[in-house]
Amino acid sequence: MRNIFIYILLLSVDISFCLPKLNEILYDPEGADSGKEWIEIYNNGTQSVNLKNWIIQSAGTEFQTEGILPEFILEPSQFCLIGDSLVKDCDIFMKLSLQNGGSASDGVRILSPDSSYFDTIIYDKPNTNNLPDDKSDPAEIFAPDVSRGESLARIYDGDDANNNAEDWFCCQNPTPGLPNVYPTDLKLSPLKIEIFPEKAKFSTYIVNLSTVNVDNSGFSVHFSANTGFEETFVQNNLEAGDSVKAVFSFTKPDIPYLYADAFLEFSNDPVSENNQTSASVFLEDSPVLINEVMFKPESDQTEWIELFNRSDADIDLDNFFVRDASGAKITCKKKILSLDYLILCPDSALTLDRYPHIYPHQITETDDWTYLNNSAEKLILSDTNNSVSDSISYLISSWESGISLERISTENDIFQGVACIDPDGATPAKENSAQNLSPDLSISVKSTEITDTYLTFDLCIKNLSTFPVHNVSPKIKSLYQNNIYEYGLDVLPAPKDSILLNLKFENPGAIEEIAFQIINEGDLNPGNNSDTIAVSVSPFATAINEISANPPEDQPEWFEIYNRSGENLEFTATVRDRVSRSRPFKLNLAVGEFKVVASEKEALLSQYPHLSEKMIQEYEKPISFNNSDDNIYLDLYYSDENIDSVYYEQKPSSYGRSLERNRPDSQTEYCFLPSENPNSATPGFINSIVPPSFNLTFAEATPHFGENYCYLKIRNTGLEKINDFVLTAKIFDPEETDYIESGVFSLKDSAELKTELPQAEEGEYLKVLFELNAEEDEDLSDNRKTVFIGNNSYPATINEIMSNPKKDFPEWLEIKRCNNFYYPDTLQIIIKNDTCRVVLPREKLCLITGNDSDKKKLSSLFNLPENLILTGLPALPNGGASILVSDKFSNIFDDFIYSESTEKGISLERIISDSAPDFTNWGNCINPEGSTPLAENSIMLESVPSEKYINISPNPFSPSKGEHACISLAFPEKTIKTDCKIFDLKGRLIRNLRHEAPSASVSNIIWDGKDDSGKTVALGLYIINIKAVNRFGKTYEKTKTVAAGK
């Protein structure tokens, strides 16, 4: 019967351990303090707690009790609001008299009923009364003193680092009974619009300007455009001082003007001014023009400006304005229809009375009109993003009142104006009278066709006038290879019509610029009487051959162009990078000639005396090369055709050296590497890194395990063709002692092939040595390739993961070497979508963390050698992520998804290092420090026990002589949670040694023979109850007795 009674007692005993925290305090409310003060408590534990008999104290000169709390069950992650009589929605009412700070430190604290646990805040300074806090006596670090009506609040609910200055902040908008909101200033960078042939792209950076992270509070950026496009970018986390890029792409719209804006939505942001950005771009020629200006009206009339939309689409001008020379702005505020007019004026009634033919949709009255100058003025039509649609200027000595200034042609982007000749003095919302003054013909190249024999061009001759062109004999003149050809026109286009003229020339075989000109005496606008086209008949006729992106100090940047076409070249080019384009420059290149392009010729001649002036081409508005990496494009100026584009990367170790193209004659297989020339560059001459004429190498050797073959890619990196070569394969067992098999293969030219391979033994590797041989090969150093082929073996594994570290602690991974036969020197680790590559040391364990700062912090925190800490680890996502680990031979060692540790500062440990990485092979670290970097895992097993056992030794033991009882446990599980409680023979709980503690399947618990109060137990028998639960809920339970002797 006694045994049954004890068993029932054992099941009913439960001790909960929780951590109520002071979370927010209002000690100086608006108006009189009486009745309005409050204290907020937060439960940051995992179990509920009864606040009955907990004590609230405050301090001025010393801590005194404000009150004792009644029964209140505070659930995990729940708030309890303790307030005075006038505080709304309180959970507990209490008369409070908190100190207001102002001249010395004051404090508040909460104590458990037995005073064994307390949480304290000390605010304001100096601490003249030596008040203690939870860290030191007297307190040395203080929370700030808040202004009237503000509260003191924890930055993170319940997060306590025992640092009053860093844990608390002044909250301008108190949140009693609700989560605290720390003000976090997020900013949007200027919105960028990029236009590509088939698509458009919006992008902006969200920058965290604050000193705290955005964690799980969520923010979003809403994009919208005048096309109807709407998208939202959502992000949950952003570290302090960091940024994230929001990008959206969509099909390029068929409209003349694209406007987009982005709005940042984040409830915790106190600064809204930097949460909006916009951008715009014209996708066609400027669609809206300033077409007519009445700057000197009759005395009883008013000024006005006429706009004309020459595009095929309606355009909303809400964000457009006209700016004058003084900077004053006239807003537009209205939609302008396609091929229609819009009149801007300060008095629409007066204007309509004078010109009654104007429709209401063609006029808008502005309340910010700025009066126009009668003699000299400049007007610019643009939007709020400073995208300029048109600009005009006039300088006039005398002008008749009531006569407008009209644009001659809306087809011409350049403004040419004359006085209106209409009898009414102006033509608002009608076609300008000035368009009937003189003929205006234009010429443009519409299309180009290139064949092996001919170049064919379609020329468009357009009459921009509003009347037929009579009594003129226009001629077409073309300049081709320095020859002049003239073509007479028998037919002229009708008003505002055009004709096409087809011209054919022999194919020059390289790059050619051809100028076309229309000769028409008396033409109103000579600016549109010529057009030049550039064609690259031979692709890759020129190459960007060398780049000095990071030259020695005080030296100019430059790049080198090489003529590889077999023809002498003369053309106009521009160069651009990702963000800017240079002004055009002329190039003359003989066959095989190098030309150095730079902005400072004299500085370059001084740095490289071997260069002559002829070898250097100066250019204006140079691009600025990025020091680390960039894309460079060489374009034909008159057609925007790209004739070469390259990408380069430059490491800091090669700063000061130029980057040379390794294969100047290759169209595709090339790369840029640091110059090996003693002068650090080779401008004007052949590159120092050009490969030998003949060189065979392995480009790739990838084993495929499931199909037991190896894919080989063999490449001739030399400049000349190799007639044939021989491939030999040798396969060795793990000890490299037995020669197993060889094969000989003969092939011509570079090739791709598969070689059949045997299967390695379970848990082992085979080594395969491939060798290349060719008579012409000039470099034998790269003719051998070794691969390792594994079969369910783990030479290196992820052994420990710290993805949820304590505040200000770095994230890290631990790599463990498990196989002595093959240990990869380089590992590739893919975490979600981010990749890092690391070169491993030879020691058994090493760590990988984010950067050098994290490396030094880990070394200092855990007293670890820095040579065993590698950098480059991507961020470990909250909540877990996929991890894949492989070597350079594509052997995959680990491929799994980890789940984040349930507690901050607790690592995930692999239980059996060379066993599969499924979720049952991972568990939380049980080391008191929370992790075991570069040390044996706290839950490591060589193998899982086959059955459970519990052993106590010594038994009996003598607590009075300082002896301890060791309780050894083993369960047939990889990880388990255990309870260990000790009862006397009357069923009373004497000691709670372990409560739901994560542990390895094999572990020890030590009992020092004392009860929970610290007193040594009396002589006699005691009952030890062990309960263990695995991750699936299966329970193991065992009871044993132990004797405490003399």
Tab-separated table of C-alpha atoms in Angstrom, residues 49-307:
chain	number	residue	atom	x	y	z
A	49	VAL	CA	3.315	31.808	-12.955
A	50	ASN	CA	1.027	32.782	-10.077
A	51	LEU	CA	1.862	36.360	-8.963
A	52	LYS	CA	0.274	35.857	-5.580
A	53	ASN	CA	2.445	37.393	-2.796
A	54	TRP	CA	4.946	38.819	-5.306
A	55	ILE	CA	6.206	42.203	-4.114
A	56	ILE	CA	6.430	45.578	-5.923
A	57	GLN	CA	9.028	48.009	-4.549
A	58	SER	CA	10.195	51.492	-5.539
A	59	ALA	CA	13.193	53.502	-4.438
A	60	GLY	CA	14.211	57.086	-3.926
A	61	THR	CA	16.667	56.977	-1.045
A	62	GLU	CA	16.059	53.225	-0.555
A	63	PHE	CA	13.736	50.461	-1.777
A	64	GLN	CA	10.356	50.383	-0.035
A	65	THR	CA	7.344	48.154	-0.663
A	66	GLU	CA	4.564	49.659	-2.800
A	67	GLY	CA	2.326	46.628	-2.433
A	68	ILE	CA	1.929	42.837	-2.490
A	69	LEU	CA	0.224	41.315	-5.525
A	70	PRO	CA	-2.951	39.236	-5.251
A	71	GLU	CA	-3.457	35.932	-7.069
A	72	PHE	CA	-3.052	36.391	-10.817
A	73	ILE	CA	-1.992	33.645	-13.264
A	74	LEU	CA	0.461	35.202	-15.744
A	75	GLU	CA	0.685	33.006	-18.808
A	76	PRO	CA	3.863	32.768	-20.983
A	77	SER	CA	4.327	35.829	-23.217
A	78	GLN	CA	1.449	37.585	-21.410
A	79	PHE	CA	1.385	41.106	-19.896
A	80	CYS	CA	0.061	42.117	-16.480
A	81	LEU	CA	-0.800	45.820	-16.027
A	82	ILE	CA	-0.565	47.061	-12.432
A	83	GLY	CA	-2.037	50.537	-12.139
A	84	ASP	CA	-3.305	53.182	-9.790
A	85	SER	CA	-6.982	54.102	-9.508
A	86	LEU	CA	-7.259	56.211	-12.708
A	87	VAL	CA	-5.457	53.774	-15.023
A	88	LYS	CA	-7.805	52.078	-17.488
A	89	ASP	CA	-7.887	48.348	-18.296
A	90	CYS	CA	-5.706	47.336	-15.337
A	91	ASP	CA	-5.247	43.691	-14.409
A	92	ILE	CA	-4.332	44.596	-10.814
A	93	PHE	CA	-5.086	47.903	-9.030
A	94	MET	CA	-2.453	49.149	-6.548
A	95	LYS	CA	-1.754	52.493	-4.929
A	96	LEU	CA	1.565	53.601	-6.472
A	97	SER	CA	3.930	56.402	-5.543
A	98	LEU	CA	6.877	56.088	-7.939
A	99	GLN	CA	9.808	58.503	-7.931
A	100	ASN	CA	10.115	60.888	-10.916
A	101	GLY	CA	13.895	61.061	-11.239
A	102	GLY	CA	15.192	64.514	-12.101
A	103	SER	CA	18.069	64.972	-9.639
A	104	ALA	CA	19.236	61.493	-8.616
A	105	SER	CA	18.742	57.821	-9.394
A	106	ASP	CA	15.408	56.198	-8.583
A	107	GLY	CA	14.269	52.592	-9.031
A	108	VAL	CA	11.517	49.991	-9.283
A	109	ARG	CA	11.729	46.243	-8.745
A	110	ILE	CA	9.628	43.096	-8.451
A	111	LEU	CA	10.506	40.283	-5.982
A	112	SER	CA	9.332	36.685	-5.655
A	113	PRO	CA	7.526	35.808	-2.395
A	114	ASP	CA	10.719	34.331	-0.886
A	115	SER	CA	12.871	37.184	-2.326
A	116	SER	CA	15.049	34.615	-4.159
A	117	TYR	CA	14.277	36.213	-7.521
A	118	PHE	CA	14.049	39.896	-8.369
A	119	ASP	CA	14.131	42.182	-11.399
A	120	THR	CA	15.262	45.784	-11.001
A	121	ILE	CA	15.432	48.984	-13.020
A	122	ILE	CA	17.475	51.998	-11.874
A	123	TYR	CA	16.775	55.196	-13.844
A	124	ASP	CA	18.351	58.663	-13.942
A	125	LYS	CA	21.669	59.597	-12.304
A	126	PRO	CA	23.768	60.264	-10.230
A	127	ASN	CA	23.242	57.318	-7.899
A	128	THR	CA	23.816	59.379	-4.779
A	129	ASN	CA	21.874	56.933	-2.589
A	130	ASN	CA	23.858	53.872	-3.804
A	131	LEU	CA	20.791	51.989	-4.976
A	132	PRO	CA	21.600	48.409	-6.103
A	133	ASP	CA	20.431	46.718	-9.307
A	134	ASP	CA	20.549	43.064	-10.444
A	135	LYS	CA	24.177	43.337	-11.550
A	136	SER	CA	26.041	45.466	-9.045
A	137	ASP	CA	25.714	47.129	-5.640
A	138	PRO	CA	25.606	50.058	-6.019
A	139	ALA	CA	24.233	50.218	-9.575
A	140	GLU	CA	26.623	51.699	-12.147
A	141	ILE	CA	24.531	51.691	-15.360
A	142	PHE	CA	21.244	53.597	-15.564
A	143	ALA	CA	18.191	53.874	-17.738
A	144	PRO	CA	17.404	57.420	-18.934
A	145	ASP	CA	15.022	59.782	-17.164
A	146	VAL	CA	11.933	60.279	-19.348
A	147	SER	CA	9.914	63.432	-19.973
A	148	ARG	CA	6.461	63.934	-18.559
A	149	GLY	CA	3.918	61.612	-20.208
A	150	GLU	CA	6.571	59.225	-21.547
A	151	SER	CA	7.200	55.724	-20.242
A	152	LEU	CA	10.352	53.667	-19.726
A	153	ALA	CA	10.044	50.519	-21.850
A	154	ARG	CA	12.211	47.530	-22.646
A	155	ILE	CA	13.555	47.561	-26.200
A	156	TYR	CA	12.558	43.894	-26.568
A	157	ASP	CA	9.708	42.575	-24.429
A	158	GLY	CA	11.166	40.592	-21.516
A	159	ASP	CA	14.720	40.691	-22.919
A	160	ASP	CA	17.018	41.391	-19.961
A	161	ALA	CA	20.798	41.756	-20.357
A	162	ASN	CA	21.077	43.333	-16.867
A	163	ASN	CA	22.140	46.599	-18.506
A	164	ASN	CA	19.705	49.408	-17.714
A	165	ALA	CA	21.120	51.693	-20.397
A	166	GLU	CA	20.862	49.137	-23.213
A	167	ASP	CA	17.668	47.307	-22.122
A	168	TRP	CA	15.371	50.356	-21.775
A	169	PHE	CA	14.365	53.346	-23.895
A	170	CYS	CA	12.212	56.474	-23.606
A	171	CYS	CA	8.850	55.606	-25.141
A	172	GLN	CA	6.971	58.686	-26.423
A	173	ASN	CA	3.800	56.663	-27.024
A	174	PRO	CA	3.345	54.302	-24.038
A	175	THR	CA	1.798	50.857	-24.665
A	176	PRO	CA	0.298	49.646	-21.340
A	177	GLY	CA	-0.628	45.958	-21.551
A	178	LEU	CA	0.625	45.694	-25.135
A	179	PRO	CA	3.956	44.811	-26.819
A	180	ASN	CA	6.556	47.569	-26.680
A	181	VAL	CA	7.311	49.431	-29.907
A	182	TYR	CA	10.895	50.633	-30.283
A	183	PRO	CA	11.111	53.461	-32.840
A	184	THR	CA	13.071	52.217	-35.851
A	185	ASP	CA	13.851	54.602	-38.704
A	186	LEU	CA	13.769	52.849	-42.078
A	187	LYS	CA	14.621	54.791	-45.218
A	188	LEU	CA	14.024	54.192	-48.925
A	189	SER	CA	16.881	55.004	-51.279
A	190	PRO	CA	15.990	56.859	-54.508
A	191	LEU	CA	13.850	54.653	-56.734
A	192	LYS	CA	15.674	53.428	-59.824
A	193	ILE	CA	13.972	52.577	-63.120
A	194	GLU	CA	15.905	50.485	-65.630
A	195	ILE	CA	14.614	49.942	-69.166
A	196	PHE	CA	15.621	46.918	-71.216
A	197	PRO	CA	14.517	45.847	-74.709
A	198	GLU	CA	11.717	43.611	-73.418
A	199	LYS	CA	11.211	44.600	-69.799
A	200	ALA	CA	11.416	47.346	-67.192
A	201	LYS	CA	12.718	47.042	-63.645
A	202	PHE	CA	12.081	49.023	-60.443
A	203	SER	CA	14.476	48.845	-57.511
A	204	THR	CA	15.144	50.602	-54.225
A	205	TYR	CA	17.079	49.809	-51.047
A	206	ILE	CA	15.408	49.710	-47.614
A	207	VAL	CA	18.019	50.994	-45.144
A	208	ASN	CA	17.813	50.522	-41.371
A	209	LEU	CA	19.160	53.819	-39.979
A	210	SER	CA	18.576	52.711	-36.386
A	211	THR	CA	20.840	50.985	-33.906
A	212	VAL	CA	18.481	48.040	-33.329
A	213	ASN	CA	17.389	45.189	-35.545
A	214	VAL	CA	13.950	44.830	-37.063
A	215	ASP	CA	12.964	41.355	-35.837
A	216	ASN	CA	9.684	39.731	-36.860
A	217	SER	CA	7.829	43.065	-36.864
A	218	GLY	CA	7.505	43.142	-40.633
A	219	PHE	CA	7.588	45.968	-43.123
A	220	SER	CA	6.597	46.256	-46.744
A	221	VAL	CA	7.258	48.428	-49.779
A	222	HIS	CA	4.378	49.040	-52.164
A	223	PHE	CA	5.313	49.767	-55.773
A	224	SER	CA	2.891	51.366	-58.224
A	225	ALA	CA	3.191	52.857	-61.690
A	226	ASN	CA	1.044	54.800	-64.139
A	227	THR	CA	0.662	51.562	-66.114
A	228	GLY	CA	-1.580	50.081	-63.432
A	229	PHE	CA	1.322	47.958	-62.150
A	230	GLU	CA	1.159	47.271	-58.403
A	231	GLU	CA	3.346	44.952	-56.347
A	232	THR	CA	4.325	44.681	-52.687
A	233	PHE	CA	7.716	43.637	-51.324
A	234	VAL	CA	7.504	42.125	-47.809
A	235	GLN	CA	10.403	41.622	-45.391
A	236	ASN	CA	10.347	40.531	-41.739
A	237	ASN	CA	13.899	41.190	-40.526
A	238	LEU	CA	16.591	43.799	-41.088
A	239	GLU	CA	19.700	44.200	-38.953
A	240	ALA	CA	20.761	47.583	-37.604
A	241	GLY	CA	22.736	49.573	-40.181
A	242	ASP	CA	21.993	46.996	-42.882
A	243	SER	CA	19.932	47.283	-46.055
A	244	VAL	CA	17.932	45.038	-48.354
A	245	LYS	CA	17.128	45.565	-52.033
A	246	ALA	CA	13.537	45.435	-53.281
A	247	VAL	CA	13.298	44.658	-57.006
A	248	PHE	CA	10.392	44.044	-59.371
A	249	SER	CA	10.482	43.423	-63.114
A	250	PHE	CA	7.613	43.562	-65.589
A	251	THR	CA	7.000	43.702	-69.324
A	252	LYS	CA	8.146	46.967	-70.884
A	253	PRO	CA	5.001	49.116	-71.254
A	254	ASP	CA	3.973	50.588	-74.591
A	255	ILE	CA	3.585	54.150	-73.314
A	256	PRO	CA	5.688	57.293	-73.849
A	257	TYR	CA	6.120	58.189	-70.163
A	258	LEU	CA	6.628	55.846	-67.207
A	259	TYR	CA	6.163	57.087	-63.641
A	260	ALA	CA	6.546	54.930	-60.556
A	261	ASP	CA	6.601	55.425	-56.814
A	262	ALA	CA	7.347	53.308	-53.774
A	263	PHE	CA	5.892	53.636	-50.266
A	264	LEU	CA	7.402	52.037	-47.174
A	265	GLU	CA	4.893	50.795	-44.619
A	266	PHE	CA	6.309	50.155	-41.150
A	267	SER	CA	4.253	50.895	-38.058
A	268	ASN	CA	7.303	51.403	-35.813
A	269	ASP	CA	8.890	54.141	-37.966
A	270	PRO	CA	8.787	57.589	-36.325
A	271	VAL	CA	10.201	59.358	-39.408
A	272	SER	CA	7.819	59.223	-42.375
A	273	GLU	CA	9.624	61.799	-44.538
A	274	ASN	CA	12.085	59.214	-45.911
A	275	ASN	CA	9.488	56.482	-46.509
A	276	GLN	CA	8.526	57.512	-50.038
A	277	THR	CA	10.442	57.724	-53.300
A	278	SER	CA	9.545	58.060	-56.958
A	279	ALA	CA	11.175	58.046	-60.382
A	280	SER	CA	10.190	58.553	-63.992
A	281	VAL	CA	11.559	58.072	-67.476
A	282	PHE	CA	10.511	58.894	-71.021
A	283	LEU	CA	10.311	55.749	-73.135
A	284	GLU	CA	10.011	57.708	-76.398
A	285	ASP	CA	10.993	61.178	-77.617
A	286	SER	CA	9.692	63.805	-75.199
A	287	PRO	CA	5.928	63.392	-75.583
A	288	VAL	CA	4.773	66.814	-74.328
A	289	LEU	CA	6.186	70.089	-75.724
A	290	ILE	CA	5.854	73.758	-74.859
A	291	ASN	CA	4.162	74.792	-78.091
A	292	GLU	CA	3.040	78.421	-77.669
A	293	VAL	CA	3.574	81.175	-75.092
A	294	MET	CA	1.602	84.359	-74.505
A	295	PHE	CA	4.101	86.251	-72.337
A	296	LYS	CA	2.947	89.821	-73.298
A	297	PRO	CA	-0.860	89.867	-73.496
A	298	GLU	CA	-3.031	92.925	-74.107
A	299	SER	CA	-3.652	94.995	-70.991
A	300	ASP	CA	-7.074	93.494	-70.325
A	301	GLN	CA	-5.949	89.889	-70.943
A	302	THR	CA	-3.785	87.365	-69.113
A	303	GLU	CA	-0.655	85.321	-69.811
A	304	TRP	CA	-0.807	81.640	-70.778
A	305	ILE	CA	1.350	78.696	-71.892
A	306	GLU	CA	0.197	76.066	-74.386
A	307	LEU	CA	1.412	72.449	-74.136
